[in-house]
Coordinates of C-alpha atoms in Angstrom, one line a residue:
M1 CA 80.3 151.2 103.5
A2 CA 83.6 150.8 101.5
K3 CA 86.6 152.8 103.4
K4 CA 87.3 156.1 100.7
Q5 CA 90.5 155.9 99.2
K6 CA 93.0 158.7 99.4
V7 CA 93.7 161.3 96.4
R8 CA 97.0 163.4 96.5
F9 CA 97.0 165.9 93.6
L10 CA 100.6 167.6 93.3
V11 CA 100.4 170.8 91.4
N12 CA 102.7 172.1 89.6
P13 CA 102.3 175.4 88.9
K14 CA 104.6 176.8 86.2
S15 CA 103.4 173.7 84.0
G16 CA 102.4 174.8 80.6
G17 CA 103.5 178.1 81.3
F18 CA 101.3 181.3 80.8
F19 CA 99.1 179.5 78.6
G20 CA 98.8 176.5 80.3
A21 CA 95.4 174.8 81.2
R22 CA 94.6 176.0 85.3
F23 CA 93.8 174.1 87.7
N24 CA 91.8 175.2 91.2
E25 CA 90.3 173.2 94.0
R26 CA 86.5 173.6 93.3
M27 CA 87.1 171.8 90.1
V28 CA 88.0 168.9 92.5
K29 CA 85.1 169.8 94.7
K30 CA 82.9 169.5 91.4
Y31 CA 84.4 166.3 89.1
L32 CA 85.6 164.0 92.0
D33 CA 83.3 161.6 93.3
L34 CA 83.6 162.6 97.2
N35 CA 81.5 159.4 98.4
K36 CA 84.6 157.3 96.8
F37 CA 87.7 159.9 97.3
D38 CA 89.1 162.0 100.5
Y39 CA 91.6 164.2 99.0
D40 CA 94.5 166.8 99.3
I41 CA 96.3 169.5 97.7
H42 CA 100.5 170.2 97.4
V43 CA 102.0 172.8 94.9
T44 CA 105.2 172.2 94.3
K45 CA 107.9 175.2 95.0
F46 CA 111.0 173.7 93.5
A47 CA 112.2 171.8 91.0
G48 CA 112.7 168.2 92.7
H49 CA 109.9 169.4 95.3
A50 CA 107.5 166.8 93.7
I51 CA 109.9 164.3 94.3
K52 CA 109.7 165.1 98.3
L53 CA 106.4 164.9 98.1
A54 CA 105.3 161.7 96.7
Q55 CA 108.2 159.8 99.2
Q56 CA 105.8 161.3 102.0
S57 CA 102.9 160.1 100.0
L58 CA 104.5 157.0 100.5
I59 CA 105.0 157.3 104.4
D60 CA 101.2 158.5 104.8
K61 CA 100.1 155.5 102.4
V62 CA 98.5 157.7 99.8
D63 CA 96.2 155.1 97.4
I64 CA 96.7 157.5 94.2
I65 CA 98.7 160.6 93.5
A66 CA 97.3 163.0 90.5
V67 CA 99.9 164.8 88.8
V68 CA 98.8 167.7 88.0
G69 CA 101.2 169.0 85.3
G70 CA 103.4 167.8 82.5
D71 CA 105.8 164.9 81.7
G72 CA 108.6 166.1 84.3
T73 CA 105.8 166.2 86.7
Q74 CA 104.8 162.4 86.3
N75 CA 108.7 161.5 85.7
E76 CA 109.4 162.8 89.3
V77 CA 106.7 160.7 91.1
G78 CA 107.1 158.1 89.2
Q79 CA 110.4 157.2 89.5
V80 CA 109.4 157.7 93.5
I81 CA 106.0 154.9 93.7
M82 CA 107.2 152.4 90.6
N83 CA 106.9 149.5 92.4
S84 CA 104.7 150.7 95.1
P85 CA 101.0 150.3 95.7
I86 CA 100.5 153.8 95.0
K87 CA 98.4 154.6 91.5
L88 CA 99.1 158.0 88.9
A89 CA 96.6 159.5 87.9
S90 CA 97.5 162.0 85.4
I91 CA 95.7 165.8 85.1
P92 CA 98.1 167.2 82.2
T93 CA 98.4 170.9 82.4
G94 CA 102.2 170.6 80.6
S95 CA 103.2 171.1 77.1
G96 CA 103.3 167.8 75.1
N97 CA 101.4 165.9 77.7
A98 CA 103.1 162.7 76.1
N99 CA 101.5 160.2 78.4
A100 CA 98.4 161.3 78.7
R101 CA 98.1 161.6 74.3
K102 CA 99.6 157.8 74.7
L103 CA 97.6 156.6 77.4
Q104 CA 94.2 158.4 76.0
I105 CA 93.6 160.3 78.9
P106 CA 91.7 163.6 78.4
I107 CA 94.0 166.8 78.3
N108 CA 90.7 168.9 79.6
I109 CA 91.1 169.1 83.5
A110 CA 87.3 168.6 84.3
H111 CA 87.6 165.1 82.5
A112 CA 90.9 164.3 84.0
I113 CA 89.7 164.5 87.1
E114 CA 86.6 162.4 86.5
L115 CA 88.3 159.6 85.1
I116 CA 90.2 158.8 88.2
N117 CA 86.2 158.2 89.6
T118 CA 85.6 155.6 87.2
G119 CA 88.7 154.4 85.8
K120 CA 91.1 151.0 85.8
V121 CA 94.6 150.3 86.5
F122 CA 96.9 149.9 83.6
K123 CA 100.2 149.1 84.4
I124 CA 103.2 150.8 82.2
D125 CA 107.0 149.9 82.0
A126 CA 109.8 151.8 83.2
C127 CA 113.2 152.8 81.4
L128 CA 116.1 153.3 83.3
V129 CA 118.9 155.7 81.9
N130 CA 121.9 155.0 84.3
H131 CA 119.5 153.3 87.1
Q132 CA 117.8 156.8 86.8
P133 CA 113.7 156.0 85.6
F134 CA 111.6 157.4 82.3
F135 CA 108.6 156.6 81.4
M136 CA 108.3 158.0 77.9
T137 CA 111.4 159.0 75.8
A138 CA 115.4 160.0 76.7
G139 CA 117.4 162.1 74.0
L140 CA 121.3 161.4 73.4
G141 CA 122.4 164.4 71.1
Y142 CA 120.6 166.9 69.4
D143 CA 117.1 166.1 71.1
G144 CA 119.2 166.6 74.2
K145 CA 119.9 170.3 72.6
V146 CA 116.7 171.0 72.0
I147 CA 114.9 170.5 75.5
Q148 CA 117.6 172.5 76.8
R149 CA 117.4 175.5 74.6
F150 CA 113.5 175.0 75.1
N151 CA 113.6 174.7 78.9
Q152 CA 115.8 178.5 78.7
L153 CA 112.4 180.0 76.9
K154 CA 110.1 182.0 79.0
I155 CA 107.6 180.7 76.7
R156 CA 105.9 177.3 76.6
G157 CA 104.1 175.3 74.2
V158 CA 104.4 173.7 70.8
G159 CA 105.9 177.3 69.2
A160 CA 108.6 177.2 72.0
Y161 CA 109.2 173.6 70.9
V162 CA 109.4 174.7 67.3
T163 CA 111.4 177.2 67.7
S164 CA 114.3 175.2 69.6
V165 CA 114.2 172.7 67.1
L166 CA 115.1 175.6 64.4
T167 CA 117.4 177.3 66.0
T168 CA 119.2 174.2 67.1
A169 CA 119.0 172.4 63.7
F170 CA 121.3 174.6 61.5
T171 CA 124.1 174.8 63.9
Y172 CA 124.2 171.3 65.1
D173 CA 127.7 169.0 64.1
L174 CA 126.8 165.3 64.2
P175 CA 128.2 163.2 66.8
T176 CA 129.6 159.4 66.0
Y177 CA 127.6 157.0 68.3
T178 CA 129.0 153.1 69.0
I179 CA 125.6 151.6 70.2
T180 CA 125.8 148.3 72.4
L181 CA 122.8 146.3 72.1
D182 CA 121.5 143.3 73.6
D183 CA 122.2 140.8 71.3
D184 CA 125.7 141.9 71.5
S185 CA 125.7 143.7 68.0
V186 CA 127.3 147.1 67.7
I187 CA 126.3 149.8 65.8
E188 CA 128.5 152.4 64.6
T189 CA 127.4 155.6 63.0
K190 CA 127.1 159.4 62.5
A191 CA 123.6 160.8 64.0
F192 CA 121.4 163.8 64.4
T193 CA 119.9 162.1 67.3
V194 CA 119.4 158.7 69.2
L195 CA 116.4 158.5 70.8
M196 CA 115.4 155.6 72.9
T197 CA 111.3 154.8 73.9
S198 CA 108.8 152.7 75.4
T199 CA 105.7 155.0 74.3
G200 CA 107.2 156.3 71.0
Q201 CA 105.8 159.4 72.3
L202 CA 108.0 162.7 71.9
G203 CA 104.4 164.9 73.3
Y204 CA 102.2 166.9 71.2
D205 CA 100.9 163.8 69.6
V206 CA 104.5 163.6 67.8
E207 CA 104.9 160.3 66.9
F208 CA 108.3 158.7 65.9
S209 CA 107.9 155.3 66.8
H210 CA 104.7 152.6 65.6
E211 CA 106.4 149.6 67.1
S212 CA 106.3 150.6 70.5
I213 CA 104.1 148.8 73.4
L214 CA 104.1 150.3 76.8
N215 CA 104.2 147.3 78.7
D216 CA 105.8 144.8 76.5
G217 CA 109.1 145.0 78.5
I218 CA 111.1 145.8 75.4
F219 CA 112.2 149.5 74.2
E220 CA 113.1 150.7 71.2
I221 CA 116.4 152.7 69.9
C222 CA 115.3 155.3 67.5
I223 CA 118.5 156.6 65.4
V224 CA 118.0 159.7 63.4
K225 CA 120.2 159.6 60.5
D226 CA 121.8 162.6 59.3
F227 CA 119.8 164.5 56.5
N228 CA 119.4 167.7 54.8
R229 CA 118.6 170.4 57.2
M230 CA 117.0 172.6 54.6
R231 CA 114.0 169.7 55.1
V232 CA 113.5 170.4 58.8
P233 CA 110.5 172.6 58.0
S234 CA 108.6 170.3 55.9
M235 CA 109.9 167.4 58.6
I236 CA 108.2 169.6 61.6
Q237 CA 105.0 170.0 59.0
E238 CA 105.7 166.0 58.6
A239 CA 105.5 165.7 62.3
F240 CA 102.5 167.3 63.6
F241 CA 100.1 166.9 60.4
G242 CA 101.8 163.7 59.1
D243 CA 103.8 160.4 60.0
I244 CA 107.1 161.2 60.9
A245 CA 107.8 157.7 61.8
S246 CA 107.4 156.5 58.6
L247 CA 110.7 159.1 57.4
D248 CA 113.9 156.9 55.8
I249 CA 116.0 158.8 58.1
L250 CA 114.7 156.6 61.0
E251 CA 116.4 153.2 62.1
R252 CA 114.6 151.2 65.2
H253 CA 116.4 148.6 66.9
A254 CA 114.1 146.4 70.1
C255 CA 115.9 145.7 72.6
K256 CA 115.9 144.8 76.7
K257 CA 119.5 146.5 77.5
A258 CA 121.8 148.7 75.3
S259 CA 125.2 150.5 76.2
I260 CA 125.6 154.3 74.1
K261 CA 129.0 155.9 73.9
C262 CA 129.9 159.1 72.0
N263 CA 133.0 160.6 70.7
T264 CA 131.9 164.1 72.0
I265 CA 130.0 165.0 74.9
E266 CA 126.1 165.7 74.6
N267 CA 123.4 166.2 75.8
L268 CA 120.8 164.0 77.6
Q269 CA 116.8 164.6 78.0
M270 CA 114.4 162.3 80.0
D271 CA 110.9 163.3 79.8
G272 CA 110.9 166.6 78.2
D273 CA 113.4 167.8 80.9
Y274 CA 117.4 168.5 80.1
K275 CA 119.7 166.4 82.6
G276 CA 122.9 167.3 81.9
S277 CA 125.4 166.1 79.2
T278 CA 127.6 162.8 79.3
N279 CA 129.3 161.0 76.3
Y280 CA 128.0 157.2 78.0
I281 CA 124.7 155.9 78.9
E282 CA 123.4 152.5 79.8
V283 CA 119.8 152.0 79.3
S284 CA 117.5 149.1 80.4
I285 CA 113.8 148.4 81.0
Q286 CA 111.7 147.1 84.3
K287 CA 108.4 145.7 82.8
E288 CA 104.9 147.0 84.6
A289 CA 106.6 148.6 86.7
L290 CA 104.2 151.9 86.9
K291 CA 100.6 152.1 88.0
F292 CA 98.6 154.5 85.7
I293 CA 94.4 155.0 86.3
V294 CA 93.4 155.0 82.2
S295 CA 89.6 154.8 81.0
K296 CA 87.8 151.3 81.6
D297 CA 87.8 150.8 77.8
F298 CA 91.0 151.9 77.3
K299 CA 93.1 149.2 75.2
L300 CA 96.4 149.1 73.1

């Protein structure tokens, strides 16, 4: 009989807020194939705790870390286990769940656990801002401000995100960005925000770039140019029910490295978590750095 693999469930109990999906050990016993896997469960107790638990998982030679949480918790684990033998399984209980949606991982907890039994390994790229990894999207400027506001709210979910968008849009002053791409071309422009992505996803199935490929060693810089703020409600509708990627306010550039300088100190978010403020970042990418478990039928 083949040796059982070890699955470690890392649970963020705050993920998704009050209305978030709920995970419990009974679901593991019911839906995980216990003939193939042993498991244990660890619960995060503070911001950054998932990093420490992932580091211990490397020492313990765990085969799979199943992240029961959102994009931020996946980021904490991913930055530790990238370029290692450990595979990451997503049990999405967050608000946006950008990676799960892009990788076609079920949002349903039971189905996501079952996927561990039958799934295959798919390697995705890791982007880095000032050498700190992210696996979906980072944003400097308005997008970072929205996430800062979002994190201050006591409620979570799409309603809280839209509230953050609306309360920020009408008062935000546009900074000027100087963006140097890997071909040494320079873009100088005022912009609402500058997004960097390998997936094109902001979460909630909001896709602002259809050109992004998860494993091609290239990321996209998406510049959101100035627009009439009265368009914000219609843009929100376009984001959730239409095709925001087709709007004329978006300008995209594909590259392998870039530097972005701003004339003011701006907010930064990475994978949906607020990361402070800065006026200069360097962005790069590592090809196929993180192993995800996806459906055996998954194709780009």
